[in-house]
PDB file of C-alpha atoms in Angstrom:
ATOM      1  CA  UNK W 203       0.000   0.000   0.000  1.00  0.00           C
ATOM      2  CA  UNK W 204       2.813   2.349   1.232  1.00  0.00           C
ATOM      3  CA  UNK W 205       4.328   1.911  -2.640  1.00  0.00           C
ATOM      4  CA  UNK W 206       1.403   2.197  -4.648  1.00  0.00           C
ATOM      5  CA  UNK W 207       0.849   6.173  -2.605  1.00  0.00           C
ATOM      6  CA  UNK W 208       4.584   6.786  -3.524  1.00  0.00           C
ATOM      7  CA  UNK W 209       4.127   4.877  -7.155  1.00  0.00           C
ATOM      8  CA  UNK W 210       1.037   7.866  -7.659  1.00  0.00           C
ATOM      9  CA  UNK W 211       2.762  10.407  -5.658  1.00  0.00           C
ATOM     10  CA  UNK W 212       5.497  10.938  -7.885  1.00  0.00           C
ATOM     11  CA  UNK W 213       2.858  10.259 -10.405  1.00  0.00           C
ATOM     12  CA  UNK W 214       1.109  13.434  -8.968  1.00  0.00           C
ATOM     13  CA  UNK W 215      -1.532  11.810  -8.585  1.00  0.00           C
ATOM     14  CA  UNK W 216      -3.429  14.058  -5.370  1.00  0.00           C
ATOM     15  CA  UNK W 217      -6.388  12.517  -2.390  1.00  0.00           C
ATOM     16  CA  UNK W 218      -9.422  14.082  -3.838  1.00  0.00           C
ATOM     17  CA  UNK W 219     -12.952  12.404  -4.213  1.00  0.00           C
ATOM     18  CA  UNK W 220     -15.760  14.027  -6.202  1.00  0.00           C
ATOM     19  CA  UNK W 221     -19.313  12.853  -7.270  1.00  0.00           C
ATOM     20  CA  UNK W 222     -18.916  16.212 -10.113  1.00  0.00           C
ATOM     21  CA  UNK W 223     -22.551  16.859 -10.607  1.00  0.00           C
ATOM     22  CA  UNK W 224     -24.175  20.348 -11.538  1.00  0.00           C
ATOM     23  CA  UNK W 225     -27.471  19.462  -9.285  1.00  0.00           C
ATOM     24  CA  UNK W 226     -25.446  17.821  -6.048  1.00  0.00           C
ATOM     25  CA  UNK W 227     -23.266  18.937  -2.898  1.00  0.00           C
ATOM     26  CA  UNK W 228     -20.337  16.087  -2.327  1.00  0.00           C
ATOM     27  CA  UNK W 229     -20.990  14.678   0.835  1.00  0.00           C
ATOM     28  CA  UNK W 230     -18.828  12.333   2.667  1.00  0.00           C
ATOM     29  CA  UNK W 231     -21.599  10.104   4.294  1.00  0.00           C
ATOM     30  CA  UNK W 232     -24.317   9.896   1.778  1.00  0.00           C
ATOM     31  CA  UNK W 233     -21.924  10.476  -1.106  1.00  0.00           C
ATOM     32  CA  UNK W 234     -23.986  13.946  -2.362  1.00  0.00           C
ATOM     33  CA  UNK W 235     -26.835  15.701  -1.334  1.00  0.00           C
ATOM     34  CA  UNK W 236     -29.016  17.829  -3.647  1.00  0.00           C
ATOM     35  CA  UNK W 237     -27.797  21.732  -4.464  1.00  0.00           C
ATOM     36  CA  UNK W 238     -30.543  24.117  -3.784  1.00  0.00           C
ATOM     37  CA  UNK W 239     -31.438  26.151  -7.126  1.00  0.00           C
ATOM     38  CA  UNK W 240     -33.188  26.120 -10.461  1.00  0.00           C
ATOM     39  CA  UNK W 241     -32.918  23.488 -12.890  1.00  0.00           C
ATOM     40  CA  UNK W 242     -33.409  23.009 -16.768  1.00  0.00           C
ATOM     41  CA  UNK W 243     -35.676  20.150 -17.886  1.00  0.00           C
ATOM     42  CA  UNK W 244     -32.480  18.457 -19.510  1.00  0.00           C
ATOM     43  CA  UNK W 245     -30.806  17.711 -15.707  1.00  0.00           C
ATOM     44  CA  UNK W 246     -33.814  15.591 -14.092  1.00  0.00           C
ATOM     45  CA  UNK W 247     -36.084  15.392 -17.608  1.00  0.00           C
ATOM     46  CA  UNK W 248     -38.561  18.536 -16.351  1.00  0.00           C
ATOM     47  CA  UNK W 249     -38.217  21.680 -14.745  1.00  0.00           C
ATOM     48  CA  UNK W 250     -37.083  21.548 -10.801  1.00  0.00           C
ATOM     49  CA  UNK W 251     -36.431  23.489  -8.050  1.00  0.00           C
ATOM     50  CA  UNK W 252     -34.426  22.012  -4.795  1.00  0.00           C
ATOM     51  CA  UNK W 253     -35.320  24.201  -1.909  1.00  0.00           C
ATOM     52  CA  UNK W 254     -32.624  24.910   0.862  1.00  0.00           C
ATOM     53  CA  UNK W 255     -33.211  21.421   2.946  1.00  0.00           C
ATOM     54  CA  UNK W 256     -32.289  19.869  -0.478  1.00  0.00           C
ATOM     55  CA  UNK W 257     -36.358  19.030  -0.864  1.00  0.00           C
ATOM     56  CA  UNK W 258     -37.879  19.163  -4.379  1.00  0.00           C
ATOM     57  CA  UNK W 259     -40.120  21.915  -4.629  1.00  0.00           C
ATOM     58  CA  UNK W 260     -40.915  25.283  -2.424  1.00  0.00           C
ATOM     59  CA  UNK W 261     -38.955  26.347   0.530  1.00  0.00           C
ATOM     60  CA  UNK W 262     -41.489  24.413   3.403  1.00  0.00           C
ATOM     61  CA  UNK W 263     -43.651  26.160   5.484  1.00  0.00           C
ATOM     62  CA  UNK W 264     -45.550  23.510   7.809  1.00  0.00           C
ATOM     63  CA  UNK W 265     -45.407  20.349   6.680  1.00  0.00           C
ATOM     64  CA  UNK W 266     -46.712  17.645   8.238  1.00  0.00           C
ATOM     65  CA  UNK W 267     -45.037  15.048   5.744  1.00  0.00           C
ATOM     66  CA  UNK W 268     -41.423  14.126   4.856  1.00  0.00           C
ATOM     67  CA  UNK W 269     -41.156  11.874   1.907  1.00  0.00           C
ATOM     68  CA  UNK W 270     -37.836   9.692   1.723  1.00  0.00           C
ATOM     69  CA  UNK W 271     -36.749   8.366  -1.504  1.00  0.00           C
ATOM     70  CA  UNK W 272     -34.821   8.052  -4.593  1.00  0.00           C
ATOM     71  CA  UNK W 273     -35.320   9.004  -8.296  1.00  0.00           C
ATOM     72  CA  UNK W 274     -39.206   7.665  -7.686  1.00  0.00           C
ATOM     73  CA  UNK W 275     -39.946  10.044  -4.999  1.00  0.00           C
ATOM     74  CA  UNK W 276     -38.114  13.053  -6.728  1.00  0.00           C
ATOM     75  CA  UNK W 277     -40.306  12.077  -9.986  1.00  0.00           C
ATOM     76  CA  UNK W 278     -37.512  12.365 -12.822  1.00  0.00           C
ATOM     77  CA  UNK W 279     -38.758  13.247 -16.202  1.00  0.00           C
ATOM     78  CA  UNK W 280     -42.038  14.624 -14.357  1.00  0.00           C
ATOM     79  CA  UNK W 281     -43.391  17.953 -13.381  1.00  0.00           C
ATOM     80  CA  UNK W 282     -43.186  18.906  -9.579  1.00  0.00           C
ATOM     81  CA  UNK W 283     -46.830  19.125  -9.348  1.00  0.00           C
ATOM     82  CA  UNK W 284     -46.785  15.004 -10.593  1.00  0.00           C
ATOM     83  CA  UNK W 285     -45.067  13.962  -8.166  1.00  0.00           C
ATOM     84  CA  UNK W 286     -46.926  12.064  -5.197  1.00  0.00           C
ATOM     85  CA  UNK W 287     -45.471  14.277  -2.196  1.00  0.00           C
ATOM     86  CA  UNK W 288     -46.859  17.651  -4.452  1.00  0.00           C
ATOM     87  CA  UNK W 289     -50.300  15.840  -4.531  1.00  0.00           C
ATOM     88  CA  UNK W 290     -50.647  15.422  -0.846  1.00  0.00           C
ATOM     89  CA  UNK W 291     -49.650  19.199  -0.509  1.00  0.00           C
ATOM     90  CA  UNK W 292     -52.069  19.714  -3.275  1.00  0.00           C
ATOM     91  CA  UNK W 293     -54.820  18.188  -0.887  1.00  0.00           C
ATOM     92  CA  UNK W 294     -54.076  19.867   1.932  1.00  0.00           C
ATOM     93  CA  UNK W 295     -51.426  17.373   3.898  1.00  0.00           C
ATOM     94  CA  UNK W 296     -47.949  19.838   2.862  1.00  0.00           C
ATOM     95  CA  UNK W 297     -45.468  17.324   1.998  1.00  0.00           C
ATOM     96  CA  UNK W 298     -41.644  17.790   1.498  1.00  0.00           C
ATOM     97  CA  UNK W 299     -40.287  15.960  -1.553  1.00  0.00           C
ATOM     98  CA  UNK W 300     -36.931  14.532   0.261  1.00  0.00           C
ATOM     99  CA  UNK W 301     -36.109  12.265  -2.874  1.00  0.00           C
ATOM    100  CA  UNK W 302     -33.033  12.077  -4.328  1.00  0.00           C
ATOM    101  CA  UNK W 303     -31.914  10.494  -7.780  1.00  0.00           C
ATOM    102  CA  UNK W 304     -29.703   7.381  -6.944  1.00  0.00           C
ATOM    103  CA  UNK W 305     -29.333   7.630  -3.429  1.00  0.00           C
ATOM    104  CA  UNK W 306     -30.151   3.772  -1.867  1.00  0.00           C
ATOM    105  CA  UNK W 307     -31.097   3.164   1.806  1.00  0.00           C
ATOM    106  CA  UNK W 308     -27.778   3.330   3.248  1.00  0.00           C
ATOM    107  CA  UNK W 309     -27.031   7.245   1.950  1.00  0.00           C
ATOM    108  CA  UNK W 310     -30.788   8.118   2.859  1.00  0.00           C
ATOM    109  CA  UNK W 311     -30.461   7.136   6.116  1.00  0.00           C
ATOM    110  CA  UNK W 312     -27.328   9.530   6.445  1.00  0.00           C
ATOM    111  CA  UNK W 313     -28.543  12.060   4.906  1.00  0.00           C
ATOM    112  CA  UNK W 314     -31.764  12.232   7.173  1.00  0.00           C
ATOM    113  CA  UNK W 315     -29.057  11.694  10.146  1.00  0.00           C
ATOM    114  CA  UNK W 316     -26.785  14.825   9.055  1.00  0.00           C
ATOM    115  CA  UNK W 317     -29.280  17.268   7.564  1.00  0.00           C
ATOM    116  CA  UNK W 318     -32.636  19.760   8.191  1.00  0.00           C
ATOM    117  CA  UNK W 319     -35.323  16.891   7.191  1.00  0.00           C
ATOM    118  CA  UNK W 320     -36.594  16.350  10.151  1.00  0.00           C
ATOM    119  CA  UNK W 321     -36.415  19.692  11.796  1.00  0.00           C
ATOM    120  CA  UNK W 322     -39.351  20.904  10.871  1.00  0.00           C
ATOM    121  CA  UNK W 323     -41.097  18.208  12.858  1.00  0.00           C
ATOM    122  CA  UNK W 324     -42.807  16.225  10.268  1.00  0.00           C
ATOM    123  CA  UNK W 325     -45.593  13.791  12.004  1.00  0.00           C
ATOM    124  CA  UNK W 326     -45.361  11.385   9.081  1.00  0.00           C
ATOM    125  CA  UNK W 327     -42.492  10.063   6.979  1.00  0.00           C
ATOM    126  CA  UNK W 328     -42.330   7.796   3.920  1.00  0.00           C
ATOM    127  CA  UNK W 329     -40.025   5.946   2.852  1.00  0.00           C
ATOM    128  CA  UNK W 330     -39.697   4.738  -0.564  1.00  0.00           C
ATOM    129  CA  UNK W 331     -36.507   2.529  -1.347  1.00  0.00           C
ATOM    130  CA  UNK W 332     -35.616  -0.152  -2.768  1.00  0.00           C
ATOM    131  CA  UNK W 333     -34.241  -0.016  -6.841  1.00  0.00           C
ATOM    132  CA  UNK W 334     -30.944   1.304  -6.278  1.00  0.00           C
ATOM    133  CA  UNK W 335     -30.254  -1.114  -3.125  1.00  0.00           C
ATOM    134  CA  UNK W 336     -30.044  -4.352  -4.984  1.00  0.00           C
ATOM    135  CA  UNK W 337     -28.546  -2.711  -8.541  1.00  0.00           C
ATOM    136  CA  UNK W 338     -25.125  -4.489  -8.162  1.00  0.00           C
ATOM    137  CA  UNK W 339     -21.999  -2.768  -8.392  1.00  0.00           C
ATOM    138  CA  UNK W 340     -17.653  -3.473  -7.366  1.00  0.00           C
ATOM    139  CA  UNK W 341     -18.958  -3.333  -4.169  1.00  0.00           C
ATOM    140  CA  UNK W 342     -21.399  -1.980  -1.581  1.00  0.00           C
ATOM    141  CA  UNK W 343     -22.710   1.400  -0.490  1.00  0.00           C
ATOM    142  CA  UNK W 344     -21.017   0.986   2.727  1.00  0.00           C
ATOM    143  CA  UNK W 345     -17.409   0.146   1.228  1.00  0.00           C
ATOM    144  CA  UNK W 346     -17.120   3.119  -0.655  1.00  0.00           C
ATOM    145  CA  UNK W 347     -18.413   5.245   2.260  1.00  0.00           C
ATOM    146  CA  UNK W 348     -15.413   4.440   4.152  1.00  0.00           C
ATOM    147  CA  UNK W 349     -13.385   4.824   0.737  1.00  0.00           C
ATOM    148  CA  UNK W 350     -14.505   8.541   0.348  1.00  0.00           C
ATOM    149  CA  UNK W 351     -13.182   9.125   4.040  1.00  0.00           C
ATOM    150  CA  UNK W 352     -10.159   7.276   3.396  1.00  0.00           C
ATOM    151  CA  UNK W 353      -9.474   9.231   0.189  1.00  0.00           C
ATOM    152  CA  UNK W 354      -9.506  12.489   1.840  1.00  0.00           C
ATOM    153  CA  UNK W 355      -5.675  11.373   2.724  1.00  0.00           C
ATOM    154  CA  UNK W 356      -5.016   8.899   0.161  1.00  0.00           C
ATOM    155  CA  UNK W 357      -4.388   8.655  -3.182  1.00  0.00           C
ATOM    156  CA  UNK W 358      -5.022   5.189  -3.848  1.00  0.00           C
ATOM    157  CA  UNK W 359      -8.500   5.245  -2.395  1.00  0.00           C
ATOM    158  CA  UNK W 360      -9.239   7.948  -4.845  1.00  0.00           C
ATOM    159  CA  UNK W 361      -7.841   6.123  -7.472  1.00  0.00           C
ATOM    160  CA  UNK W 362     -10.459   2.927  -6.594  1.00  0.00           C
ATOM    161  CA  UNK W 363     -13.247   5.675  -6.546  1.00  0.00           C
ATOM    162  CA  UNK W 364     -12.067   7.317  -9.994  1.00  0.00           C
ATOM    163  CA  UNK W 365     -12.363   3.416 -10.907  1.00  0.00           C
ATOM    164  CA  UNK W 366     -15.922   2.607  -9.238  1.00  0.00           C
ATOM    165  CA  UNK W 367     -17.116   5.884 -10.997  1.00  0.00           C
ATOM    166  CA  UNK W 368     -16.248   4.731 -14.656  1.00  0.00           C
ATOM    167  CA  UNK W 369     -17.876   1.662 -14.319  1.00  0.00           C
ATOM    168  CA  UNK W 370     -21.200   3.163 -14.427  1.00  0.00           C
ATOM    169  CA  UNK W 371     -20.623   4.423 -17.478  1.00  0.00           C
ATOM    170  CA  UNK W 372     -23.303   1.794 -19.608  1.00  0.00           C
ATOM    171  CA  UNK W 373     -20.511   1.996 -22.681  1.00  0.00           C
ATOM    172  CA  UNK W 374     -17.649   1.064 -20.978  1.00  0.00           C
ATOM    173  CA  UNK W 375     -16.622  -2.707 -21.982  1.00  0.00           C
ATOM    174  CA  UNK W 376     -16.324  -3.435 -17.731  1.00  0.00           C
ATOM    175  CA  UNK W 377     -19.364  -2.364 -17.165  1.00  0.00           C
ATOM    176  CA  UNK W 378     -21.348  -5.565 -16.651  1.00  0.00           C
ATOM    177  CA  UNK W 379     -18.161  -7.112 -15.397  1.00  0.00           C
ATOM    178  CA  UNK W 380     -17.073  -5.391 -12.558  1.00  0.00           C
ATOM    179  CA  UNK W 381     -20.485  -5.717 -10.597  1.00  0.00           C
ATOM    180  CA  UNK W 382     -20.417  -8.175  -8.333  1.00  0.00           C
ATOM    181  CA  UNK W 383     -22.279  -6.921  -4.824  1.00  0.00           C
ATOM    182  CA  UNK W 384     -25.753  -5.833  -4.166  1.00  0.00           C
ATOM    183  CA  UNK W 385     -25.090  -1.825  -3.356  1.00  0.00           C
ATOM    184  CA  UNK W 386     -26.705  -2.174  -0.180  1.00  0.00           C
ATOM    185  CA  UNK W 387     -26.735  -6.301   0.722  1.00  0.00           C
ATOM    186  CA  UNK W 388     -30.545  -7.844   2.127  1.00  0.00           C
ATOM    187  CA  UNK W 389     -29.156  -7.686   5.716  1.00  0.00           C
ATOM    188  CA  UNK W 390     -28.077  -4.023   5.063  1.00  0.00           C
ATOM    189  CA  UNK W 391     -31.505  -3.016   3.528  1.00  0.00           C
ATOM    190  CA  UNK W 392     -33.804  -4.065   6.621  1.00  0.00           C
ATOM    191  CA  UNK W 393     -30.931  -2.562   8.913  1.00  0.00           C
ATOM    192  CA  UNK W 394     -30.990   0.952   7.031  1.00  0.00           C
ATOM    193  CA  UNK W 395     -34.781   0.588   7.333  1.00  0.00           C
ATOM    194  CA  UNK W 396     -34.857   0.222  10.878  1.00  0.00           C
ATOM    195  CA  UNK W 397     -32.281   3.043  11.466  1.00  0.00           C
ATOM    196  CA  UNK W 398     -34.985   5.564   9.549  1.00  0.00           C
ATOM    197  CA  UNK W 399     -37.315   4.180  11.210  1.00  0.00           C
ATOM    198  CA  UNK W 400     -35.636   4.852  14.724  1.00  0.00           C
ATOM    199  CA  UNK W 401     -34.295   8.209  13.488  1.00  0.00           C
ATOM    200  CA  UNK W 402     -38.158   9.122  12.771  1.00  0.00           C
ATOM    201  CA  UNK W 403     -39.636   7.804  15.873  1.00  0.00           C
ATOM    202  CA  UNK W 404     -36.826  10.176  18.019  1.00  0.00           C
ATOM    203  CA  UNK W 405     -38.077  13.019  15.913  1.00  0.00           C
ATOM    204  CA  UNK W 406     -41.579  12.193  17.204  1.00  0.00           C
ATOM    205  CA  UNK W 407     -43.021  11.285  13.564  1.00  0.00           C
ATOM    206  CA  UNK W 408     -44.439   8.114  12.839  1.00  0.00           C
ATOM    207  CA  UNK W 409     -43.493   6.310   9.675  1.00  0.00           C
ATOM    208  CA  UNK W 410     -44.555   4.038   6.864  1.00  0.00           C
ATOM    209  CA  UNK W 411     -42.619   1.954   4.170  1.00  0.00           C
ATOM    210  CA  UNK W 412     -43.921   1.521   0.451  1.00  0.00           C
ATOM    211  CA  UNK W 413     -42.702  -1.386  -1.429  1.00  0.00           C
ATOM    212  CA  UNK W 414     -41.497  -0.154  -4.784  1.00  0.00           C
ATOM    213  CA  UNK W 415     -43.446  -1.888  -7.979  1.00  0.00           C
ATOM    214  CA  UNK W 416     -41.870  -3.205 -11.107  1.00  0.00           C
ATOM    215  CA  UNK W 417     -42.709  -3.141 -14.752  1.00  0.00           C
ATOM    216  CA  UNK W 418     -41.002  -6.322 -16.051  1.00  0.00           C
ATOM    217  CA  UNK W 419     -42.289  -5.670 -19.548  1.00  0.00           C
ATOM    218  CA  UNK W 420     -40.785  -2.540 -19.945  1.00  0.00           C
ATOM    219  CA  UNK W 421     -37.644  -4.309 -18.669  1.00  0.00           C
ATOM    220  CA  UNK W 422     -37.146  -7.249 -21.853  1.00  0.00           C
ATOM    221  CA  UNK W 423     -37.602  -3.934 -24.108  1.00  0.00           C
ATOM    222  CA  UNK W 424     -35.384  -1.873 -22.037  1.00  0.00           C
ATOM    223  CA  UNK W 425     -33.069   0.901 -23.932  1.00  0.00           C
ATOM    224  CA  UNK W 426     -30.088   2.285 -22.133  1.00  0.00           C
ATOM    225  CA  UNK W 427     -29.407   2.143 -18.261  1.00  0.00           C
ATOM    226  CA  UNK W 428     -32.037  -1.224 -18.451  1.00  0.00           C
ATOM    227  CA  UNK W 429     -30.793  -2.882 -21.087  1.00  0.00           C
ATOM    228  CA  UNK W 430     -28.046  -3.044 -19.644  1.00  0.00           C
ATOM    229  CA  UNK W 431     -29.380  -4.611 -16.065  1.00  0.00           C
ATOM    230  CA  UNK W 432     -29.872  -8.305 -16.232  1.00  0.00           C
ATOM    231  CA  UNK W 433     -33.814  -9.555 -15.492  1.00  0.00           C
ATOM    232  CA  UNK W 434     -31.149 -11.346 -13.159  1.00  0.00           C
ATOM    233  CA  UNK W 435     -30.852  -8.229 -11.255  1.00  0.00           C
ATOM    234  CA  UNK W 436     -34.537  -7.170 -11.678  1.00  0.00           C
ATOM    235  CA  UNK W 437     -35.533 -10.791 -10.347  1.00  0.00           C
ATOM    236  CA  UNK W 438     -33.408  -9.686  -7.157  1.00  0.00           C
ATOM    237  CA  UNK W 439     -35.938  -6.781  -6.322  1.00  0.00           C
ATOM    238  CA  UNK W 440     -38.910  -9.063  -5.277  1.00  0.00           C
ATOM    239  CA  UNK W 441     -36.204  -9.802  -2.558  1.00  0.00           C
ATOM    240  CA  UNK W 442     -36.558  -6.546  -1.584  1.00  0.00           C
ATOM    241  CA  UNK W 443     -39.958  -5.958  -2.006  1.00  0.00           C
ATOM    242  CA  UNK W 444     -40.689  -8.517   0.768  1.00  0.00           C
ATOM    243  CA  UNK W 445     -37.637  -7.285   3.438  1.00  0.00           C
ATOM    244  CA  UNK W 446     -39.767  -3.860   3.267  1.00  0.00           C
ATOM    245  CA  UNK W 447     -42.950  -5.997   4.020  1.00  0.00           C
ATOM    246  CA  UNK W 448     -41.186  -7.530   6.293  1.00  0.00           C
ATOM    247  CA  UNK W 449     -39.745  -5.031   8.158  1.00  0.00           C
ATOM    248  CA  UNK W 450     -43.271  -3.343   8.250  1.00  0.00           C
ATOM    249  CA  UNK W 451     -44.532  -6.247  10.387  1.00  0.00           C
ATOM    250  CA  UNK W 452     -41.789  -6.410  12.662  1.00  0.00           C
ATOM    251  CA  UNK W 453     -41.151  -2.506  13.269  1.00  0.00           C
ATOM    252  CA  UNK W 454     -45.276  -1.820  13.869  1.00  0.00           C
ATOM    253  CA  UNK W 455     -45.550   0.885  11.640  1.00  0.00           C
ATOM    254  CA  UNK W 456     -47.548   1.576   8.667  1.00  0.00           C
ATOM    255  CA  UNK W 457     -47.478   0.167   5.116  1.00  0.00           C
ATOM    256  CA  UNK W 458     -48.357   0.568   1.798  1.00  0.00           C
ATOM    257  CA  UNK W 459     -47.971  -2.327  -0.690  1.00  0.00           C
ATOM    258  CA  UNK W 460     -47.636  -0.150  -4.374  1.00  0.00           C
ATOM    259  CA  UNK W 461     -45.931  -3.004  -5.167  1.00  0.00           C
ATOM    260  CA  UNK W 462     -49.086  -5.505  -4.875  1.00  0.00           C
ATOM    261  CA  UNK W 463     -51.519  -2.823  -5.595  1.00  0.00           C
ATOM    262  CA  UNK W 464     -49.587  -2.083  -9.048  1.00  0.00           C
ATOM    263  CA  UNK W 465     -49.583  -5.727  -9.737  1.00  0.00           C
ATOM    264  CA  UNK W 466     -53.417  -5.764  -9.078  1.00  0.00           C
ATOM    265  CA  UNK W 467     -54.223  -2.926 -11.584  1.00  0.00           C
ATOM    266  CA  UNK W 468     -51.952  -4.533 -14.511  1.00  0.00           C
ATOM    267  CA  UNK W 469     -53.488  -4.382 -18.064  1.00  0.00           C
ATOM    268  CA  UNK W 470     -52.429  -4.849 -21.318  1.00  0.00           C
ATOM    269  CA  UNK W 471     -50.704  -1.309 -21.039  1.00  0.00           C
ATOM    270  CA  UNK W 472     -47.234  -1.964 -19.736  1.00  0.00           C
ATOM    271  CA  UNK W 473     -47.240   2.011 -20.151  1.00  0.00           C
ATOM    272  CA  UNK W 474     -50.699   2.703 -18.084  1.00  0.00           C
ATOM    273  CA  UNK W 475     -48.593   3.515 -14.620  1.00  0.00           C
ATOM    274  CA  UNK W 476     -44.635   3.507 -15.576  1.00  0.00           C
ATOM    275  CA  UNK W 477     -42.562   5.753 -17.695  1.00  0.00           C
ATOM    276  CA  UNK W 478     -39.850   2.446 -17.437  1.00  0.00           C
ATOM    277  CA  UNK W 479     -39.721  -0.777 -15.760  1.00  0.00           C
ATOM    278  CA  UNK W 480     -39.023   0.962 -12.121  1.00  0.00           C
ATOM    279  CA  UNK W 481     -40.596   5.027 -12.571  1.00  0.00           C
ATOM    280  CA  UNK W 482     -44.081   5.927 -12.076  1.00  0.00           C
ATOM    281  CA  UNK W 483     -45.810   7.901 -14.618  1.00  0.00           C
ATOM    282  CA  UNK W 484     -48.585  10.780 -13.493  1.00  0.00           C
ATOM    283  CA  UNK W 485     -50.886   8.496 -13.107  1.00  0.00           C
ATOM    284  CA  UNK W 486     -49.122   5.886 -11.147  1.00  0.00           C
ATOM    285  CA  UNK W 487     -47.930   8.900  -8.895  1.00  0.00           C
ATOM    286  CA  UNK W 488     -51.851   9.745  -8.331  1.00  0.00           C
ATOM    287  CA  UNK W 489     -52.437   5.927  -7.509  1.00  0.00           C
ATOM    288  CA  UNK W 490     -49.882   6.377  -4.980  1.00  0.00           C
ATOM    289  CA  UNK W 491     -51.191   9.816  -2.971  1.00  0.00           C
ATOM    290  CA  UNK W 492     -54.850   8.291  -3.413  1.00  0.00           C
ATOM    291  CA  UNK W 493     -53.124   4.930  -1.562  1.00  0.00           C
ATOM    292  CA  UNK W 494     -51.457   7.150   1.221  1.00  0.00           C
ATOM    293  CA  UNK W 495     -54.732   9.534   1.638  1.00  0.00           C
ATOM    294  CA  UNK W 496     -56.915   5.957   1.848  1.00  0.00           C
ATOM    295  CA  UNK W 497     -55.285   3.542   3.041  1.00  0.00           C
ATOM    296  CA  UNK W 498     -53.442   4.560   6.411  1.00  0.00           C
ATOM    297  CA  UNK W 499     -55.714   5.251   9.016  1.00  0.00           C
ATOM    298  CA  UNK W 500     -55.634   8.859  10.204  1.00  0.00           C
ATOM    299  CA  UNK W 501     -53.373  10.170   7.810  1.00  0.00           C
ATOM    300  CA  UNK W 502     -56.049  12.801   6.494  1.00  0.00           C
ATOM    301  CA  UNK W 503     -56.305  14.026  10.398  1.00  0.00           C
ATOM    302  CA  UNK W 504     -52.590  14.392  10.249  1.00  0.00           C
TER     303      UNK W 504
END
């Protein structure tokens, strides 16, 4: 180790780690939080606006809802006023839009840890994850958390991150070669669930898990970022799917099974509620605020 820091040293090689977006903050626990600004429809697919808690949408005034996600919260390639956690503020429950593009279980949980979400008191949060925790990649969330500390001092450990990077480039040869590890293992996924859970509870909110649906049709036609997943990979999330069930049962607190409810409504129209085998459309977004108005007693009194 002590030769390959020299062997880049003299190299010039210098410690730096970077996620290099236009829309993100680098942060060292949750690997980057959302920049608070304006935003073409070319960066997320429609117009958005991040307020200063790094929430999609308005600066919050009272809300009574925190919404914990990924890309399928934040509602990429939709407008704000699409997006499930802008139709609950749209009915009179105000709603924060805490989802962030790519972020798994494991950064959520430390980015509600080290940030504003939950000062406003929020009675309810959701928590949507689930997609980006069983994509595989050179190795977990976790392991390149502690490489990002470690390559504040050392070269090398930005060199393995400059690596990791690359290989989510979907036209690099390595690409489906180099991904051998869940991002956030099963074990990992319940424990991150529990720790939101916990970090909720402290903050005096009470919480429910959604199970994120699948579009396998869209999948075997996939262009892009899918085609390049295996149905491998996509067979992995019903894995998931059932750890958030599970966890629901064991924690006591509130669930809502999209996941069942999408599988219920399926038609001919593989297009009817996705944009793409994992993103809700409009209407599968209303499906969803309709499910969280209905379905969990007392939210409306919220």
């Amino acid at each position: 180790m002590l030769i390959a820091e020299t062997v880049l040293a003299v190299l010039g090689f210098q410690p730096q780690w970077r996620y290099c977006s236009r829309w993100a903050v680098d942060d060292l626990g949750c690997r980057y939080r959302p920049k608070p600004g304006l935003y073409p429809a070319e960066v997320f697919g429609a117009p958005a606006r991040v307020s200063s808690y790094g929430t999609r949408g308005a600066e919050p005034r009272r809300p009574r809802v925190l919404s914990l996600g990924d890309s399928c919260t934040f509602g990429v390639r939709l407008a704000e006023s699409e997006t499930y956690p802008a139709l609950l503020s749209a009915r009179g429950v105000e709603t924060m839009n805490a989802g962030v593009p790519g972020h798994n279980s494991f950064s959520g949980w430390r980015w509600l840890r080290a940030s504003r979400l939950l000062e406003p008191r929020p009675k309810l949060v959701t928590v949507y994850y689930g997609w980006n925790d069983h994509w595989r990649a050179a190795a977990s969330e976790k392991t390149f958390a502690g490489l990002r500390r470690w390559a504040v001092h050392s070269r090398l450990a930005s060199l393995l991150l400059r690596f990791q990077a690359s290989l989510w480039d979907t036209e690099s040869p390595v690409f489906g070669r180099m991904r051998w590890a869940a991002q956030v293992p099963l074990s990992q996924f319940k424990d991150n669930l529990r720790g939101i859970i916990g970090e909720a509870r402290s903050a005096g909110a009470q919480v429910v898990l959604i199970t994120a649906p699948a579009e396998p049709r869209l999948a075997e036609a996939g262009k892009g970022w899918f085609a390049s997943h295996s149905l491998g990979e996509l067979a992995d999330h019903e894995k998931y799917v059932a750890a958030v069930r599970e966890t629901a049962a064991q924690t006591g607190v509130g669930l809502v099974d999209l996941a069942a409810e999408m599988e219920a409504r399926r038609d001919r129209d593989p297009y009817r509620f996705f944009l793409d085998p994992m993103h809700l459309n409009a209407a599968g977004h209303r499906v969803l605020a309709d499910l969280l108005l209905l379905k969990i007693p007392g939210f409306g009194a919220i």
